[in-house]
GROMACS .gro file of C-alpha atoms in nm:
model
  111
    1MET     CA    1  -1.479  -2.849  -0.453
    2THR     CA    2  -1.173  -2.945  -0.714
    3ALA     CA    3  -0.867  -2.719  -0.756
    4ALA     CA    4  -0.982  -2.714  -1.102
    5ALA     CA    5  -1.320  -2.593  -1.026
    6MET     CA    6  -1.172  -2.339  -0.790
    7ASP     CA    7  -0.976  -2.213  -1.030
    8GLU     CA    8  -1.226  -2.152  -1.300
    9LEU     CA    9  -1.446  -1.947  -0.985
   10THR     CA   10  -1.102  -1.778  -0.921
   11LYS     CA   11  -1.003  -1.677  -1.270
   12ASP     CA   12  -1.178  -1.297  -1.319
   13TRP     CA   13  -1.106  -1.223  -0.941
   14LEU     CA   14  -0.819  -0.939  -0.916
   15PRO     CA   15  -0.563  -0.915  -0.614
   16ALA     CA   16  -0.589  -0.540  -0.440
   17THR     CA   17  -0.518  -0.354  -0.105
   18VAL     CA   18  -0.789  -0.235   0.119
   19VAL     CA   19  -0.677   0.137   0.144
   20SER     CA   20  -0.999   0.257   0.346
   21GLY     CA   21  -1.287   0.143   0.511
   22TYR     CA   22  -1.631   0.336   0.690
   23GLY     CA   23  -1.973   0.149   0.742
   24GLY     CA   24  -1.902  -0.167   0.561
   25PHE     CA   25  -1.775  -0.026   0.202
   26TYR     CA   26  -1.408  -0.048   0.178
   27GLN     CA   27  -1.208   0.096  -0.090
   28ALA     CA   28  -1.000  -0.135  -0.264
   29LEU     CA   29  -0.646  -0.040  -0.504
   30PRO     CA   30  -0.551  -0.322  -0.780
   31GLU     CA   31  -0.247  -0.448  -0.787
   32GLY     CA   32  -0.195  -0.330  -1.187
   33GLY     CA   33  -0.280   0.032  -1.064
   34GLY     CA   34  -0.555   0.219  -1.148
   35THR     CA   35  -0.852   0.409  -0.953
   36ALA     CA   36  -0.951   0.256  -0.622
   37VAL     CA   37  -1.250   0.008  -0.667
   38ASN     CA   38  -1.563   0.100  -0.450
   39CYS     CA   39  -1.654  -0.261  -0.283
   40ARG     CA   40  -1.825  -0.420  -0.050
   41CYS     CA   41  -1.759  -0.787   0.156
   42ARG     CA   42  -1.916  -1.116   0.076
   43GLY     CA   43  -2.153  -1.243   0.390
   44ARG     CA   44  -1.963  -1.565   0.411
   45LEU     CA   45  -1.621  -1.355   0.518
   46LYS     CA   46  -1.848  -1.150   0.779
   47LYS     CA   47  -1.948  -1.430   0.958
   48SER     CA   48  -1.578  -1.597   0.932
   49GLY     CA   49  -1.487  -1.317   1.194
   50GLY     CA   50  -1.157  -1.120   1.201
   51GLY     CA   51  -1.296  -0.855   1.005
   52ILE     CA   52  -1.117  -0.687   0.688
   53GLN     CA   53  -0.858  -0.405   0.852
   54ILE     CA   54  -0.656  -0.142   0.612
   55GLY     CA   55  -0.330  -0.324   0.398
   56ASP     CA   56  -0.512  -0.599   0.402
   57HIS     CA   57  -0.438  -0.789   0.061
   58VAL     CA   58  -0.772  -0.945  -0.099
   59LEU     CA   59  -0.904  -1.067  -0.357
   60ILE     CA   60  -1.183  -0.885  -0.584
   61SER     CA   61  -1.432  -0.927  -0.842
   62LEU     CA   62  -1.558  -0.639  -1.051
   63LEU     CA   63  -1.986  -0.613  -1.104
   64ALA     CA   64  -2.046  -0.317  -1.311
   65GLU     CA   65  -1.932   0.063  -1.354
   66GLN     CA   66  -1.937   0.209  -1.086
   67GLY     CA   67  -2.068   0.537  -1.009
   68GLU     CA   68  -1.978   0.848  -0.752
   69ASN     CA   69  -2.122   0.633  -0.452
   70GLU     CA   70  -2.253   0.279  -0.641
   71VAL     CA   71  -2.040  -0.057  -0.529
   72GLY     CA   72  -1.804  -0.189  -0.801
   73GLY     CA   73  -1.705  -0.487  -0.623
   74MET     CA   74  -1.688  -0.773  -0.351
   75ILE     CA   75  -1.435  -0.872  -0.207
   76GLU     CA   76  -1.381  -1.293  -0.223
   77GLN     CA   77  -1.151  -1.374  -0.026
   78ILE     CA   78  -0.874  -1.254   0.227
   79MET     CA   79  -0.552  -1.287   0.159
   80PRO     CA   80  -0.289  -1.410   0.506
   81ARG     CA   81  -0.190  -1.136   0.673
   82ARG     CA   82   0.187  -1.099   0.761
   83ASN     CA   83   0.097  -0.895   1.086
   84CYS     CA   84  -0.151  -0.663   1.211
   85LEU     CA   85  -0.169  -0.403   1.483
   86ILE     CA   86  -0.474  -0.362   1.700
   87ARG     CA   87  -0.497  -0.003   1.733
   88PRO     CA   88  -0.553   0.102   1.482
   89HIS     CA   89  -0.684  -0.106   1.309
   90ILE     CA   90  -0.408  -0.216   1.016
   91ALA     CA   91  -0.237  -0.464   0.864
   92ASN     CA   92   0.062  -0.560   0.664
   93ILE     CA   93   0.283  -0.317   0.797
   94ASP     CA   94   0.662  -0.274   0.680
   95GLN     CA   95   0.771  -0.006   0.842
   96ALA     CA   96   0.662   0.199   1.156
   97VAL     CA   97   0.823   0.514   1.284
   98ILE     CA   98   0.774   0.677   1.618
   99VAL     CA   99   0.852   0.998   1.677
  100LEU     CA  100   0.916   1.153   2.027
  101ALA     CA  101   0.992   1.507   2.161
  102TRP     CA  102   1.342   1.484   2.347
  103HIS     CA  103   1.317   1.776   2.575
  104LEU     CA  104   1.003   1.931   2.625
  105PRO     CA  105   0.794   1.719   2.767
  106ASP     CA  106   0.967   1.471   2.904
  107TYR     CA  107   0.948   1.184   2.774
  108ASP     CA  108   0.778   0.837   2.961
  109LEU     CA  109   0.894   0.545   2.868
  110LEU     CA  110   0.689   0.380   3.058
  111LEU     CA  111   0.397   0.487   2.895
   0.00000   0.00000   0.00000
């Protein structure tokens, strides 16, 4: 596929961030703001491996007006990740805070 054909194909896609996911359904928050869009993942993305994680930057296409539990968009492409954690499954982390008790209970640095 040529670059011009790819540009024509992707011109209606919106950049978004995945904010939740459950059972193959994802909510993606568009970068320009607004409300989260209920999305499904394209089959070719499921087969490519890796899967979608919370925090992933994606490109979505809007399908139609969404109701309460209807799909309003499709995740078309997953952008490259800066980093990711295995447990919990989240990606593109900017900051992590570790909180532990100082005296009670005694802490174990080898944990």
